[in-house]
Amino acid sequence: MIKLVKPAFLLPLTNHKFIQIYKYNMNVYIVIPTYNEEGTVREVINSIKNEDLNYNIVVVDDNSSDNTVARVQETDAAVLRHIINRGQGAALRTGTEYAIMKGAEAVVHFDADEQFLASEIKEVIAPIINNRADMVFGSRFLSKQSNIPWFKRNVILLLARLVNRWFFNIRLSDPQAGFRAMSGAVARKINWRQDRMAHCSEIMHQAFAEKLRIEEVPITVIYRDFGQKFFGGLKILKEMFIGAFTK
C-alpha cells in the first residue's frame, strides 16, 4: 500500500491546473542499464539522488570494458553485472527482476547517457502514484525541447509508429520510448524476451495486449552524438521489426 507522507511539490498540468504530488513512502526502483558509460553514469545517479524523492537505484552493467562499474561504486546505488554482453533489453530485465525481488511498488527504466532528465522522473511516475495508469511511456514527440535527429524522427520512429498502428492497433506518439514507468504488479506480469533494442516494441505490445491503463507524458531527450545515432539507425530499425513480429 502506498503511504503518502507530506506534500513535496506541485506538478503543473497542460490545462494550468495542478495535481499534488507527495514525497512518499513508496518502494520505487530506478533501473539503469549501462554499457561503457564511465563518463556519465555517476552524474546521472547523482542527479537522481538530488531529486530527494526516496528513489532506489539499481544499475545493471552489461559487461562494460571501461570503468563504468567503478564509477557506480563511488555512489550508493546498487550495481549488478552481466558476465557477458547481452544487450539493453536483457539488462533492463535483470534490473526489473531485482526490483521485484526487493518488493518494488513501481519500476522506472532510465538511461545512463544523460539523454533523459532526472527532474522528469516524478512526472513519468505521477500517473502510477495517483492510480491513473498501470504503465506510463515518456514521449519525445509531446515535448518541444527534444532535439531528435532528422533520420531518427522521420525514418525510424515514423516507420515504427506505422507498424504499431497497422499491425497492432497501437497508437502511441513515441513507439520506441525508453523512459517508462510501471507499477509493481505490471513489472511482475510483463515478461519481454528480446535482449536488445527490440525490447521496446515487445514491452509496448504486451502492455496493450494485457489491456493495461496506459498514459504518455512529455519528456525531454537531449542527443549529443548525432553521427552515432544516424549510423546505428538501420540496426535499430531492424531490431524494431524483430520485436514487432516475434512472439
Short mmCIF file of C-alpha atoms in Angstrom, two decimals:
data_model
loop_
_atom_site.label_atom_id
_atom_site.label_comp_id
_atom_site.label_asym_id
_atom_site.label_seq_id
_atom_site.Cartn_x
_atom_site.Cartn_y
_atom_site.Cartn_z
CA MET A 1 0.00 0.00 0.00
CA ILE A 2 1.29 3.46 -0.89
CA LYS A 3 1.60 5.77 2.11
CA LEU A 4 1.54 9.46 1.26
CA VAL A 5 3.66 11.42 3.68
CA LYS A 6 3.88 15.16 3.10
CA PRO A 7 3.45 17.44 0.08
CA ALA A 8 6.74 17.83 -1.76
CA PHE A 9 5.83 19.87 -4.82
CA LEU A 10 3.06 20.72 -7.25
CA LEU A 11 3.13 19.32 -10.77
CA PRO A 12 1.55 21.64 -13.38
CA LEU A 13 -0.70 20.11 -15.99
CA THR A 14 -1.30 21.34 -19.54
CA ASN A 15 -4.70 22.76 -18.54
CA HIS A 16 -2.98 25.03 -15.98
CA LYS A 17 -4.44 23.11 -13.07
CA PHE A 18 -2.24 21.43 -10.52
CA ILE A 19 -2.10 17.99 -9.02
CA GLN A 20 -0.42 17.49 -5.71
CA ILE A 21 2.47 15.07 -5.66
CA TYR A 22 3.74 13.76 -2.37
CA LYS A 23 7.06 12.82 -1.02
CA TYR A 24 6.03 9.25 -0.46
CA ASN A 25 6.96 6.17 1.45
CA MET A 26 6.80 4.02 -1.67
CA ASN A 27 9.27 1.43 -2.87
CA VAL A 28 10.27 2.96 -6.22
CA TYR A 29 13.19 1.48 -8.17
CA ILE A 30 15.01 3.27 -10.97
CA VAL A 31 16.65 0.66 -13.24
CA ILE A 32 19.60 1.95 -15.27
CA PRO A 33 21.29 -0.28 -17.89
CA THR A 34 24.88 0.60 -18.71
CA TYR A 35 27.47 -0.31 -21.30
CA ASN A 36 30.70 1.75 -21.34
CA GLU A 37 29.13 4.78 -19.66
CA GLU A 38 32.00 5.73 -17.34
CA GLY A 39 31.82 9.37 -18.43
CA THR A 40 28.18 9.93 -17.47
CA VAL A 41 26.79 7.26 -15.15
CA ARG A 42 27.92 8.80 -11.85
CA GLU A 43 26.47 12.18 -12.80
CA VAL A 44 23.18 10.53 -13.79
CA ILE A 45 22.95 8.71 -10.45
CA ASN A 46 23.74 11.88 -8.52
CA SER A 47 21.14 13.85 -10.47
CA ILE A 48 18.50 11.29 -9.47
CA LYS A 49 19.62 11.37 -5.83
CA ASN A 50 19.42 15.17 -5.87
CA GLU A 51 15.69 14.90 -6.54
CA ASP A 52 15.37 13.70 -2.90
CA LEU A 53 12.26 11.59 -3.51
CA ASN A 54 13.29 8.32 -1.87
CA TYR A 55 14.15 6.57 -5.14
CA ASN A 56 16.13 3.33 -5.02
CA ILE A 57 18.62 2.97 -7.86
CA VAL A 58 19.94 -0.25 -9.38
CA VAL A 59 22.48 -0.15 -12.20
CA VAL A 60 22.89 -3.22 -14.41
CA ASP A 61 26.21 -3.19 -16.22
CA ASP A 62 26.21 -5.18 -19.46
CA ASN A 63 29.88 -6.26 -19.23
CA SER A 64 31.44 -2.87 -19.91
CA SER A 65 35.10 -2.76 -20.91
CA ASP A 66 35.70 0.61 -19.23
CA ASN A 67 35.39 1.86 -15.64
CA THR A 68 31.61 2.10 -15.54
CA VAL A 69 31.27 -0.25 -12.56
CA ALA A 70 33.94 1.63 -10.62
CA ARG A 71 32.09 4.91 -11.21
CA VAL A 72 28.84 3.37 -9.96
CA GLN A 73 30.60 2.02 -6.86
CA GLU A 74 31.53 5.60 -5.98
CA THR A 75 27.81 6.16 -5.31
CA ASP A 76 25.34 4.35 -3.06
CA ALA A 77 23.45 2.80 -5.99
CA ALA A 78 23.18 -0.98 -6.17
CA VAL A 79 25.13 -2.47 -9.07
CA LEU A 80 24.70 -5.80 -10.86
CA ARG A 81 26.91 -7.03 -13.68
CA HIS A 82 26.42 -9.37 -16.62
CA ILE A 83 29.44 -11.60 -17.22
CA ILE A 84 28.82 -11.34 -20.98
CA ASN A 85 27.34 -8.55 -23.09
CA ARG A 86 23.67 -9.38 -23.65
CA GLY A 87 22.03 -6.12 -24.67
CA GLN A 88 19.95 -3.34 -23.17
CA GLY A 89 16.74 -5.36 -23.03
CA ALA A 90 18.46 -8.09 -21.03
CA ALA A 91 19.99 -5.54 -18.64
CA LEU A 92 16.59 -3.97 -18.03
CA ARG A 93 15.08 -7.39 -17.41
CA THR A 94 17.80 -8.21 -14.86
CA GLY A 95 17.27 -4.88 -13.09
CA THR A 96 13.49 -5.23 -13.10
CA GLU A 97 13.71 -8.74 -11.65
CA TYR A 98 16.00 -7.38 -8.92
CA ALA A 99 13.50 -4.61 -8.16
CA ILE A 100 10.68 -7.15 -7.94
CA MET A 101 12.77 -9.26 -5.56
CA LYS A 102 13.19 -6.15 -3.39
CA GLY A 103 9.44 -5.59 -3.29
CA ALA A 104 9.22 -2.70 -5.75
CA GLU A 105 5.83 -0.98 -5.92
CA ALA A 106 6.89 0.91 -9.04
CA VAL A 107 9.74 0.49 -11.53
CA VAL A 108 11.21 3.17 -13.80
CA HIS A 109 13.52 2.48 -16.76
CA PHE A 110 16.09 5.24 -17.24
CA ASP A 111 19.24 5.67 -19.36
CA ALA A 112 22.82 6.32 -18.20
CA ASP A 113 23.95 8.60 -21.04
CA GLU A 114 22.43 11.90 -19.79
CA GLN A 115 19.81 11.95 -22.56
CA PHE A 116 16.96 11.95 -20.03
CA LEU A 117 16.34 14.44 -17.22
CA ALA A 118 16.13 13.16 -13.65
CA SER A 119 13.77 16.02 -12.84
CA GLU A 120 11.18 14.46 -15.15
CA ILE A 121 11.03 11.10 -13.34
CA LYS A 122 8.38 12.45 -10.98
CA GLU A 123 6.22 13.42 -13.96
CA VAL A 124 6.55 9.99 -15.57
CA ILE A 125 5.69 8.17 -12.37
CA ALA A 126 2.90 10.52 -11.21
CA PRO A 127 0.06 8.68 -13.06
CA ILE A 128 1.05 5.45 -11.30
CA ILE A 129 1.31 7.06 -7.87
CA ASN A 130 -2.10 8.67 -8.37
CA ASN A 131 -3.58 5.37 -9.64
CA ARG A 132 -4.46 6.73 -13.07
CA ALA A 133 -2.24 4.33 -15.02
CA ASP A 134 -0.55 0.95 -14.81
CA MET A 135 2.19 1.85 -17.29
CA VAL A 136 3.49 5.22 -18.46
CA PHE A 137 5.56 5.88 -21.58
CA GLY A 138 7.62 9.03 -21.97
CA SER A 139 7.22 10.67 -25.37
CA ARG A 140 9.78 12.78 -27.17
CA PHE A 141 7.09 13.94 -29.59
CA LEU A 142 4.97 15.59 -26.91
CA SER A 143 7.87 17.85 -25.92
CA LYS A 144 9.14 20.79 -27.94
CA GLN A 145 12.54 20.55 -26.24
CA SER A 146 13.71 17.21 -27.63
CA ASN A 147 16.29 17.63 -30.40
CA ILE A 148 15.57 14.35 -32.19
CA PRO A 149 17.96 13.70 -35.12
CA TRP A 150 16.26 14.00 -38.53
CA PHE A 151 16.86 10.35 -39.56
CA LYS A 152 15.55 9.01 -36.27
CA ARG A 153 12.46 11.24 -36.25
CA ASN A 154 11.48 10.96 -39.92
CA VAL A 155 12.53 7.39 -40.75
CA ILE A 156 13.00 5.11 -37.74
CA LEU A 157 10.26 6.42 -35.48
CA LEU A 158 7.84 7.11 -38.33
CA LEU A 159 8.10 3.51 -39.57
CA ALA A 160 7.80 2.19 -36.02
CA ARG A 161 4.59 4.16 -35.48
CA LEU A 162 3.15 2.85 -38.75
CA VAL A 163 3.98 -0.79 -37.88
CA ASN A 164 2.38 -0.42 -34.45
CA ARG A 165 -0.73 1.22 -35.88
CA TRP A 166 -1.27 -1.04 -38.91
CA PHE A 167 -0.46 -4.42 -37.38
CA PHE A 168 -1.21 -3.99 -33.67
CA ASN A 169 -3.63 -1.05 -33.46
CA ILE A 170 -1.26 0.68 -31.05
CA ARG A 171 -1.49 4.45 -31.24
CA LEU A 172 1.31 5.99 -29.24
CA SER A 173 3.24 9.04 -30.35
CA ASP A 174 6.65 7.54 -29.44
CA PRO A 175 6.94 3.84 -30.38
CA GLN A 176 10.49 3.37 -29.08
CA ALA A 177 10.13 5.03 -25.70
CA GLY A 178 12.98 4.01 -23.39
CA PHE A 179 11.92 6.21 -20.46
CA ARG A 180 8.96 4.39 -18.94
CA ALA A 181 7.40 3.51 -15.61
CA MET A 182 5.22 0.64 -14.49
CA SER A 183 3.51 -0.46 -11.30
CA GLY A 184 5.00 -3.31 -9.32
CA ALA A 185 2.10 -5.55 -10.37
CA VAL A 186 2.80 -4.84 -14.05
CA ALA A 187 6.53 -5.41 -13.57
CA ARG A 188 5.66 -8.89 -12.35
CA LYS A 189 3.34 -9.53 -15.29
CA ILE A 190 5.26 -8.15 -18.31
CA ASN A 191 7.94 -10.60 -19.45
CA TRP A 192 9.88 -9.48 -22.51
CA ARG A 193 12.28 -11.86 -24.25
CA GLN A 194 14.12 -9.54 -26.63
CA ASP A 195 17.60 -8.84 -25.27
CA ARG A 196 18.46 -5.84 -27.42
CA MET A 197 16.62 -2.77 -28.69
CA ALA A 198 13.58 -4.77 -29.83
CA HIS A 199 12.53 -4.97 -26.18
CA CYS A 200 10.89 -1.52 -26.53
CA SER A 201 8.33 -2.81 -29.03
CA GLU A 202 7.80 -6.04 -27.11
CA ILE A 203 7.05 -4.26 -23.82
CA MET A 204 4.62 -1.95 -25.59
CA HIS A 205 2.82 -4.81 -27.35
CA GLN A 206 2.46 -6.77 -24.12
CA ALA A 207 1.12 -3.73 -22.29
CA PHE A 208 -1.62 -3.25 -24.88
CA ALA A 209 -2.35 -6.99 -25.07
CA GLU A 210 -2.91 -7.02 -21.30
CA LYS A 211 -5.30 -4.05 -21.69
CA LEU A 212 -3.41 -2.03 -19.11
CA ARG A 213 -4.21 1.57 -18.29
CA ILE A 214 -1.58 3.38 -20.35
CA GLU A 215 -0.59 7.04 -20.43
CA GLU A 216 2.01 9.05 -22.32
CA VAL A 217 3.72 12.06 -20.80
CA PRO A 218 6.08 14.53 -22.50
CA ILE A 219 9.78 14.08 -21.82
CA THR A 220 12.89 15.93 -22.89
CA VAL A 221 15.59 13.97 -24.72
CA ILE A 222 18.98 15.53 -25.40
CA TYR A 223 21.01 13.97 -28.21
CA ARG A 224 24.72 14.73 -28.19
CA ASP A 225 26.17 12.31 -30.77
CA PHE A 226 24.14 12.72 -33.95
CA GLY A 227 26.55 10.76 -36.15
CA GLN A 228 26.41 7.68 -33.98
CA LYS A 229 22.62 7.81 -33.89
CA PHE A 230 22.43 8.07 -37.69
CA PHE A 231 24.74 5.15 -38.44
CA GLY A 232 23.09 2.99 -35.80
CA GLY A 233 19.68 3.75 -37.24
CA LEU A 234 19.40 0.79 -39.60
CA LYS A 235 20.32 -1.63 -36.82
CA ILE A 236 17.68 -0.13 -34.54
CA LEU A 237 15.12 -0.30 -37.33
CA LYS A 238 15.92 -3.98 -37.96
CA GLU A 239 15.56 -4.82 -34.28
CA MET A 240 12.30 -2.90 -34.10
CA PHE A 241 10.80 -5.14 -36.79
CA ILE A 242 12.10 -8.22 -34.96
CA GLY A 243 10.37 -7.07 -31.80
CA ALA A 244 7.15 -6.27 -33.63
CA PHE A 245 6.72 -9.71 -35.18
CA THR A 246 8.37 -12.01 -32.63
CA LYS A 247 6.02 -13.64 -30.17
#
